[in-house]
Every structure is written in structure tokens, then in C-alpha cells.
Amino acid sequence: MERFKVLVTRNIPQEGIQLLERIADVDVSPHDRPFPREELLAKAGEYDGILGLLTDKIDGEFFDAAPKLKGYANYAVGYDNIDVKEATRRKVPVSNTPGVLTDATAELAWALIFAVSRRVVESDKVMRSGNWSGWGPLQFIGGDIKGKTLGIVGAGRIGTETALMSRGFGMKVLYTSSSGRKNGVLNAELHAELVPFEELLKRSDFISIHAPLTPETRHLFNASAFSLMKESAYIVNTARGPIINEEDLVQALRNGDIAGAGLDVYENEPAMASGLAQLENAVVLPHIGSATTSSRTGMAELAARNLIAMLKGEKPETPLNPELYD
Ligand code: DGY
């Protein structure tokens, strides 16, 4: 059988590499950092298949540099790094990793909801500083969660799971939908309400973002959106950074237009907007939504299975351009 040549642009869990090695000679980037663009363009032409990350831009220039490519597998569910239209035009199949990271990402959204509303990180810092003077009635007062209103922006897989996890807290759930279609699970299980974006902004105590990054969602949260939110409300983002205008967020947090923000993603990763790091009402994590053993292993295995299928000319499990197989 033909042996393929595959590039993996950064080390991923071994389970995925081992699957690929059954049918391919696999080069794994030896560096624990994003694959430099120039190097990717210089090397892409050698490979039949590439398994890459959200930090790899997969666009026309990349495809020009990879004439032999039989498929590209993204090690992420989000695929704003891929020009899918261009891939389809060139008949190159591409895939992502939905499903395997749903629970982990929803759980991290909840970790941020708790951390920001109950001031967990700020309190931890005081303990470590040695400056805590003992219990005090006015110390570290935060916001309640039980019985409050949770607004889900983007009620796909992860948004739905995040909403379902609110069951223990008896929350009212609101959600938006870009298609305008109701979410059957949320309606049946939580009597959730599908509402226009502005209504969600005005009524929610917690807003959790789960929408994909598209031209429509870029900077969806800006100064005017923050001005509609309650001053006591919190925003959490485990989706993609550019959905929030980060400079406007810093202003809103400084001015007390909203109570706090829990962020796992940033507009210009790995950088953060100036001023964000100094704000006590922001909890900031380094894009770890899917960082559990089972989730990252599941991503490696799914991305590898997808790439193997594409190399063999078969339809991958989770294709982004399924029409190529019609
Ligand atoms: C994704 O999969 O899109 C996350 O951002 C990384 O796991």
C-alpha cells in the first residue's frame, strides 16, 4: 500500500501520532510553539497530508505551497483559521474536531463563571501574599449564581452543554441563534427562551459566548453592547477572542459598566489588550478550554482518523467541506 507523508505542526497526544504512523511517515514539529508561517509555506509541498492547529493559517497562499495535499485536518473545533471556501474551490478536503471537547469547554465556562463572580483568583492572591488579616464581613463580596439569568450567545454543541450544566442552579436561560431556529433541547429541558441579541444583553446576569468567529460575530461585544448589559453582569468567553472588542472591554470593566469578565481567549493571542492584566475584575486564562486529558486525546485521535480518511480519498468523520464527497 502507498505510504503517505504527513506533517503534524506541533506535538499532540501520542495516540493521534500512532494512528497516523500506521499509514504514513510522520514528521512532528520538534518545537513547542506555533509552526512559523514561512517554514510552513516552505515545507508544505513535501506532504500528502497536514494535521495543523488553530495557529496555522490555511489559506490560498498555503494551498499554493502544498500542491500534493490530499487533506488538512484541524486540531480544533473552531476553524476560523481555514479558508474553507478556498479549500473547496481547490477540491482539498478539510476537517475539524467537534464533539470531543464539548464537555471540557463547557466545564471551563463554568469555572470562569464561578471564578469571576466569587472573586476566586483575587482571593487566592491575597492568601498567597501573606496580607490576609482574617475574616471580615466586607471582604471579597461577589455575585450570586443560583436563580440568576444565564445568556448563551451561540447555542451550538458547547453553548447547549453550558446551558444544561446550569440545571443545578435553577437559572433562567436565554439564548440567541444566528439561524433564528429554536434549540429543541434547551426549550424542552430548560424552557429556555430564544431572544434577540439586545434583549439577551439587557436581561442576563451572566453571558457566556459560544459562537464561532465569523465576519458577523467579530466585535459583536463592543462599547455599545457593554452599555446595554447590567452593571452587575459578568461576561465569559471560551470561544474566540475577536468576538469581543478587547479595548472596549477594558474600558467597560474599568468604568464599572459591567461587573466582571472571565476570558479564555483573546483578540490577538497570545497578547492581551493593554490594561486587562491589571484589572482585578477580570479572570484571564491561557486558552485552555479543551485542556483535559480525554478531550485533547480525543482531538488527536479524531484529527488523525480524519486525515487518514482524507489521504485514502474517503469522507472524514467530521468534514468541513462534505460536498466534495457528493
Ligand atoms: C478549539 O478547538 O477550537 C479550541 O479553541 C482549542 O481546543
Short mmCIF file of C-alpha atoms and ligand atoms in Angstrom, two decimals:
data_model
loop_
_atom_site.label_atom_id
_atom_site.label_comp_id
_atom_site.label_asym_id
_atom_site.label_seq_id
_atom_site.Cartn_x
_atom_site.Cartn_y
_atom_site.Cartn_z
CA MET A 1 0.00 0.00 0.00
CA GLU A 2 1.13 3.56 -0.76
CA ARG A 3 2.87 5.13 2.25
CA PHE A 4 1.94 8.76 2.72
CA LYS A 5 3.97 11.65 4.06
CA VAL A 6 2.33 13.66 6.83
CA LEU A 7 3.28 16.77 8.80
CA VAL A 8 1.95 17.48 12.31
CA THR A 9 2.69 21.13 13.02
CA ARG A 10 3.06 20.77 16.80
CA ASN A 11 3.36 17.89 19.23
CA ILE A 12 -0.08 16.44 20.08
CA PRO A 13 -1.05 13.44 22.24
CA GLN A 14 0.75 10.30 21.03
CA GLU A 15 -2.49 8.41 20.38
CA GLY A 16 -3.06 10.55 17.28
CA ILE A 17 0.52 10.25 16.03
CA GLN A 18 0.43 6.46 16.44
CA LEU A 19 -2.72 6.20 14.33
CA LEU A 20 -1.08 8.25 11.57
CA GLU A 21 2.10 6.17 11.69
CA ARG A 22 0.13 3.10 10.61
CA ILE A 23 -0.17 4.51 7.10
CA ALA A 24 2.29 7.39 6.88
CA ASP A 25 5.77 8.62 7.60
CA VAL A 26 5.05 11.36 10.09
CA ASP A 27 7.11 14.47 10.78
CA VAL A 28 6.11 16.11 14.05
CA SER A 29 7.35 19.61 14.75
CA PRO A 30 10.04 19.25 17.43
CA HIS A 31 9.24 22.71 18.86
CA ASP A 32 6.59 23.53 21.47
CA ARG A 33 5.50 26.71 19.70
CA PRO A 34 3.33 27.62 16.70
CA PHE A 35 4.83 26.49 13.41
CA PRO A 36 6.39 29.58 11.75
CA ARG A 37 4.43 30.65 8.67
CA GLU A 38 7.48 30.85 6.34
CA GLU A 39 8.54 27.35 7.39
CA LEU A 40 5.04 26.01 6.79
CA LEU A 41 4.96 27.53 3.31
CA ALA A 42 8.47 26.24 2.58
CA LYS A 43 7.75 22.66 3.72
CA ALA A 44 4.06 22.16 2.84
CA GLY A 45 4.89 20.98 -0.71
CA GLU A 46 6.57 17.82 0.66
CA TYR A 47 3.42 16.42 2.27
CA ASP A 48 0.32 14.44 1.27
CA GLY A 49 -1.48 15.42 4.46
CA ILE A 50 -1.10 18.02 7.19
CA LEU A 51 -2.52 17.98 10.72
CA GLY A 52 -2.37 21.54 11.99
CA LEU A 53 -3.53 23.85 14.75
CA LEU A 54 -5.69 26.93 15.10
CA THR A 55 -2.47 28.98 14.88
CA ASP A 56 -1.82 27.76 11.31
CA LYS A 57 -3.42 29.94 8.64
CA ILE A 58 -4.79 27.66 5.94
CA ASP A 59 -5.50 29.96 3.02
CA GLY A 60 -4.86 30.35 -0.72
CA GLU A 61 -1.16 31.02 -0.20
CA PHE A 62 -0.86 27.83 1.87
CA PHE A 63 -2.68 25.75 -0.76
CA ASP A 64 -0.40 27.22 -3.47
CA ALA A 65 2.56 25.94 -1.45
CA ALA A 66 1.02 22.46 -0.99
CA PRO A 67 0.19 21.11 -4.46
CA LYS A 68 0.27 17.43 -3.35
CA LEU A 69 -2.09 17.94 -0.40
CA LYS A 70 -4.86 15.33 -0.15
CA GLY A 71 -6.30 16.75 3.07
CA TYR A 72 -5.83 19.12 6.00
CA ALA A 73 -7.07 18.13 9.49
CA ASN A 74 -7.53 20.92 12.04
CA TYR A 75 -6.73 20.03 15.66
CA ALA A 76 -9.58 22.28 16.88
CA VAL A 77 -13.33 22.58 16.55
CA GLY A 78 -13.07 26.29 15.66
CA TYR A 79 -11.94 26.74 12.07
CA ASP A 80 -11.71 30.48 11.52
CA ASN A 81 -8.03 29.78 10.63
CA ILE A 82 -9.15 27.91 7.49
CA ASP A 83 -10.46 29.44 4.28
CA VAL A 84 -12.94 26.60 3.69
CA LYS A 85 -14.31 28.18 0.50
CA GLU A 86 -10.82 28.29 -0.98
CA ALA A 87 -10.17 24.67 0.05
CA THR A 88 -13.42 23.60 -1.60
CA ARG A 89 -12.67 25.58 -4.75
CA ARG A 90 -9.38 23.70 -4.99
CA LYS A 91 -11.09 20.42 -4.06
CA VAL A 92 -8.92 19.93 -0.96
CA PRO A 93 -10.87 18.30 1.89
CA VAL A 94 -10.53 19.87 5.34
CA SER A 95 -11.86 18.76 8.74
CA ASN A 96 -12.19 19.89 12.38
CA THR A 97 -12.75 18.18 15.77
CA PRO A 98 -16.30 18.82 17.04
CA GLY A 99 -17.85 16.84 19.91
CA VAL A 100 -14.78 15.54 21.73
CA LEU A 101 -14.15 18.83 23.54
CA THR A 102 -17.74 19.87 24.27
CA ASP A 103 -17.84 18.89 27.96
CA ALA A 104 -14.35 20.18 28.74
CA THR A 105 -15.07 23.59 27.21
CA ALA A 106 -18.50 23.91 28.87
CA GLU A 107 -16.90 22.98 32.21
CA LEU A 108 -14.28 25.69 31.72
CA ALA A 109 -17.01 28.25 31.00
CA TRP A 110 -18.44 27.30 34.39
CA ALA A 111 -15.02 27.52 36.03
CA LEU A 112 -14.87 31.11 34.76
CA ILE A 113 -18.42 31.88 35.88
CA PHE A 114 -17.54 30.77 39.42
CA ALA A 115 -14.07 32.31 39.44
CA VAL A 116 -15.12 35.75 38.27
CA SER A 117 -18.35 36.08 40.25
CA ARG A 118 -16.88 34.76 43.53
CA ARG A 119 -13.54 36.54 43.03
CA VAL A 120 -11.61 33.28 43.41
CA VAL A 121 -8.35 34.43 41.79
CA GLU A 122 -8.23 37.75 43.65
CA SER A 123 -8.85 35.97 46.95
CA ASP A 124 -6.23 33.33 46.22
CA LYS A 125 -3.68 36.09 45.55
CA VAL A 126 -4.35 37.72 48.92
CA MET A 127 -3.84 34.43 50.75
CA ARG A 128 -0.54 33.83 48.98
CA SER A 129 0.64 37.40 49.63
CA GLY A 130 0.50 36.85 53.38
CA ASN A 131 -1.59 40.04 53.70
CA TRP A 132 -4.90 38.49 54.78
CA SER A 133 -5.82 39.93 58.16
CA GLY A 134 -8.55 37.36 58.99
CA TRP A 135 -12.27 37.04 58.24
CA GLY A 136 -14.13 40.27 57.50
CA PRO A 137 -17.79 40.97 56.67
CA LEU A 138 -16.99 43.28 53.76
CA GLN A 139 -14.21 41.24 52.14
CA PHE A 140 -14.42 39.87 48.60
CA ILE A 141 -18.14 40.24 48.15
CA GLY A 142 -19.19 38.81 44.80
CA GLY A 143 -22.28 37.96 42.78
CA ASP A 144 -24.82 35.13 43.25
CA ILE A 145 -25.33 32.43 40.65
CA LYS A 146 -28.39 30.45 41.82
CA GLY A 147 -31.65 31.67 40.31
CA LYS A 148 -29.92 34.20 38.06
CA THR A 149 -30.31 34.57 34.30
CA LEU A 150 -27.75 32.95 32.01
CA GLY A 151 -27.48 34.26 28.44
CA ILE A 152 -25.92 31.91 25.90
CA VAL A 153 -24.63 33.54 22.72
CA GLY A 154 -24.35 30.73 20.20
CA ALA A 155 -26.36 27.71 21.32
CA GLY A 156 -24.50 25.04 19.35
CA ARG A 157 -22.94 21.96 20.98
CA ILE A 158 -20.84 23.76 23.60
CA GLY A 159 -23.38 26.52 24.28
CA THR A 160 -26.12 23.92 24.78
CA GLU A 161 -23.98 21.88 27.18
CA THR A 162 -23.02 25.00 29.15
CA ALA A 163 -26.70 25.87 29.47
CA LEU A 164 -27.62 22.32 30.55
CA MET A 165 -24.97 22.48 33.28
CA SER A 166 -26.95 25.37 34.85
CA ARG A 167 -29.66 22.90 35.95
CA GLY A 168 -28.24 22.57 39.44
CA PHE A 169 -28.51 26.33 39.87
CA GLY A 170 -32.10 26.83 38.79
CA MET A 171 -31.15 29.51 36.32
CA LYS A 172 -33.34 31.14 33.74
CA VAL A 173 -31.69 30.53 30.35
CA LEU A 174 -31.84 32.87 27.36
CA TYR A 175 -30.08 32.21 24.07
CA THR A 176 -29.51 33.70 20.66
CA SER A 177 -29.41 31.84 17.38
CA SER A 178 -27.79 33.06 14.17
CA SER A 179 -30.19 30.89 12.13
CA GLY A 180 -33.22 32.13 14.09
CA ARG A 181 -34.09 28.47 14.78
CA LYS A 182 -35.13 27.32 18.25
CA ASN A 183 -32.88 24.89 20.12
CA GLY A 184 -35.15 21.91 20.83
CA VAL A 185 -33.01 20.57 23.69
CA LEU A 186 -32.85 23.91 25.50
CA ASN A 187 -36.54 24.54 25.02
CA ALA A 188 -37.56 21.07 26.22
CA GLU A 189 -35.07 20.66 29.09
CA LEU A 190 -34.81 24.21 30.42
CA HIS A 191 -37.78 26.09 28.96
CA ALA A 192 -35.10 28.40 27.64
CA GLU A 193 -36.11 31.47 25.64
CA LEU A 194 -34.75 32.32 22.20
CA VAL A 195 -34.35 36.12 22.28
CA PRO A 196 -32.83 38.87 20.12
CA PHE A 197 -29.21 39.75 20.99
CA GLU A 198 -30.09 43.12 22.56
CA GLU A 199 -32.68 41.55 24.83
CA LEU A 200 -30.14 38.95 25.96
CA LEU A 201 -27.69 41.75 26.77
CA LYS A 202 -30.25 43.61 28.86
CA ARG A 203 -31.68 40.67 30.79
CA SER A 204 -28.68 38.41 31.51
CA ASP A 205 -26.72 38.26 34.76
CA PHE A 206 -24.12 36.02 33.11
CA ILE A 207 -23.36 35.96 29.40
CA SER A 208 -21.36 33.04 28.02
CA ILE A 209 -20.06 33.26 24.45
CA HIS A 210 -20.04 30.08 22.33
CA ALA A 211 -20.46 31.44 18.82
CA PRO A 212 -17.94 30.77 16.04
CA LEU A 213 -15.78 33.68 14.86
CA THR A 214 -17.25 34.96 11.58
CA PRO A 215 -17.45 38.41 9.98
CA GLU A 216 -20.86 38.75 11.70
CA THR A 217 -19.58 37.91 15.21
CA ARG A 218 -16.28 39.86 15.07
CA HIS A 219 -16.55 42.61 17.74
CA LEU A 220 -20.17 41.63 18.47
CA PHE A 221 -19.34 42.70 22.01
CA ASN A 222 -18.25 46.33 21.81
CA ALA A 223 -18.83 49.51 23.82
CA SER A 224 -22.47 49.75 22.79
CA ALA A 225 -23.14 46.09 23.72
CA PHE A 226 -21.49 46.58 27.13
CA SER A 227 -23.57 49.70 27.71
CA LEU A 228 -26.74 47.60 27.37
CA MET A 229 -25.61 45.00 29.92
CA LYS A 230 -26.46 45.24 33.61
CA GLU A 231 -23.78 46.82 35.78
CA SER A 232 -23.94 43.67 37.91
CA ALA A 233 -23.48 41.32 34.93
CA TYR A 234 -20.49 39.12 34.04
CA ILE A 235 -19.26 38.06 30.61
CA VAL A 236 -17.42 34.82 29.90
CA ASN A 237 -15.65 33.95 26.63
CA THR A 238 -14.37 30.46 25.84
CA ALA A 239 -15.00 30.76 22.07
CA ARG A 240 -12.79 33.12 20.07
CA GLY A 241 -11.18 36.35 21.29
CA PRO A 242 -12.09 38.71 18.44
CA ILE A 243 -15.81 38.29 19.23
CA ILE A 244 -15.07 40.84 21.97
CA ASN A 245 -13.52 44.22 21.25
CA GLU A 246 -10.93 43.87 23.99
CA GLU A 247 -10.13 47.58 24.31
CA ASP A 248 -13.83 48.32 24.80
CA LEU A 249 -14.00 45.54 27.38
CA VAL A 250 -11.11 47.04 29.35
CA GLN A 251 -12.97 50.38 29.41
CA ALA A 252 -16.25 48.73 30.45
CA LEU A 253 -14.51 46.85 33.28
CA ARG A 254 -12.65 49.99 34.41
CA ASN A 255 -15.78 52.15 34.35
CA GLY A 256 -17.90 49.56 36.14
CA ASP A 257 -20.28 49.28 33.15
CA ILE A 258 -20.23 45.53 33.85
CA ALA A 259 -19.14 43.62 36.98
CA GLY A 260 -16.51 41.31 35.54
CA ALA A 261 -15.15 39.17 32.73
CA GLY A 262 -13.83 35.61 32.59
CA LEU A 263 -11.70 35.10 29.50
CA ASP A 264 -10.01 32.06 28.00
CA VAL A 265 -9.42 33.60 24.55
CA TYR A 266 -8.06 36.93 23.28
CA GLU A 267 -8.26 39.20 20.31
CA ASN A 268 -4.55 38.94 19.44
CA GLU A 269 -3.32 35.78 21.13
CA PRO A 270 -1.00 35.36 22.90
CA ALA A 271 -1.17 39.12 23.73
CA MET A 272 -3.86 40.78 25.84
CA ALA A 273 -5.17 44.32 25.45
CA SER A 274 -3.26 46.86 27.46
CA GLY A 275 -4.71 47.27 30.94
CA LEU A 276 -6.51 43.91 31.08
CA ALA A 277 -3.83 42.23 33.20
CA GLN A 278 -4.17 44.92 35.88
CA LEU A 279 -7.93 44.56 36.32
CA GLU A 280 -8.99 42.58 39.39
CA ASN A 281 -12.48 42.06 37.93
CA ALA A 282 -11.08 40.02 35.04
CA VAL A 283 -10.07 36.37 35.29
CA VAL A 284 -7.71 35.52 32.43
CA LEU A 285 -6.74 32.00 31.35
CA PRO A 286 -4.38 30.89 28.54
CA HIS A 287 -6.85 29.29 26.06
CA ILE A 288 -7.29 26.03 28.00
CA GLY A 289 -10.96 25.26 27.23
CA SER A 290 -10.22 21.83 25.77
CA ALA A 291 -7.26 21.09 28.04
CA THR A 292 -8.31 17.85 29.72
CA THR A 293 -6.63 14.52 29.03
CA SER A 294 -9.68 12.89 27.47
CA SER A 295 -10.55 15.91 25.38
CA ARG A 296 -7.07 16.53 23.98
CA THR A 297 -6.58 12.80 23.33
CA GLY A 298 -9.98 12.68 21.64
CA MET A 299 -9.00 15.64 19.45
CA ALA A 300 -5.73 13.93 18.46
CA GLU A 301 -7.48 10.69 17.57
CA LEU A 302 -10.33 12.35 15.68
CA ALA A 303 -7.99 14.64 13.72
CA ALA A 304 -5.78 11.63 12.86
CA ARG A 305 -8.75 9.47 11.77
CA ASN A 306 -9.99 12.36 9.66
CA LEU A 307 -6.61 12.80 7.99
CA ILE A 308 -6.27 9.07 7.33
CA ALA A 309 -9.69 9.03 5.65
CA MET A 310 -8.81 12.05 3.51
CA LEU A 311 -5.48 10.51 2.47
CA LYS A 312 -7.36 7.40 1.35
CA GLY A 313 -9.83 9.52 -0.61
CA GLU A 314 -12.62 8.69 1.85
CA LYS A 315 -15.02 11.08 3.60
CA PRO A 316 -13.68 12.07 7.05
CA GLU A 317 -15.91 11.73 10.14
CA THR A 318 -16.21 15.48 10.64
CA PRO A 319 -15.64 17.17 7.28
CA LEU A 320 -15.84 20.93 6.74
CA ASN A 321 -16.47 20.58 3.02
CA PRO A 322 -18.64 17.43 2.83
CA GLU A 323 -19.90 18.49 -0.59
CA LEU A 324 -16.58 17.25 -2.03
CA TYR A 325 -17.88 13.72 -1.47
CA ASP A 326 -21.34 14.17 -3.07
C1 DGY B 1 -10.94 24.75 19.54
O1 DGY B 1 -10.94 23.51 19.42
O2 DGY B 1 -11.45 25.48 18.69
C2 DGY B 1 -10.31 25.34 20.77
O3 DGY B 1 -10.20 26.68 20.72
C3 DGY B 1 -9.00 24.68 21.12
O4 DGY B 1 -9.29 23.41 21.57
#
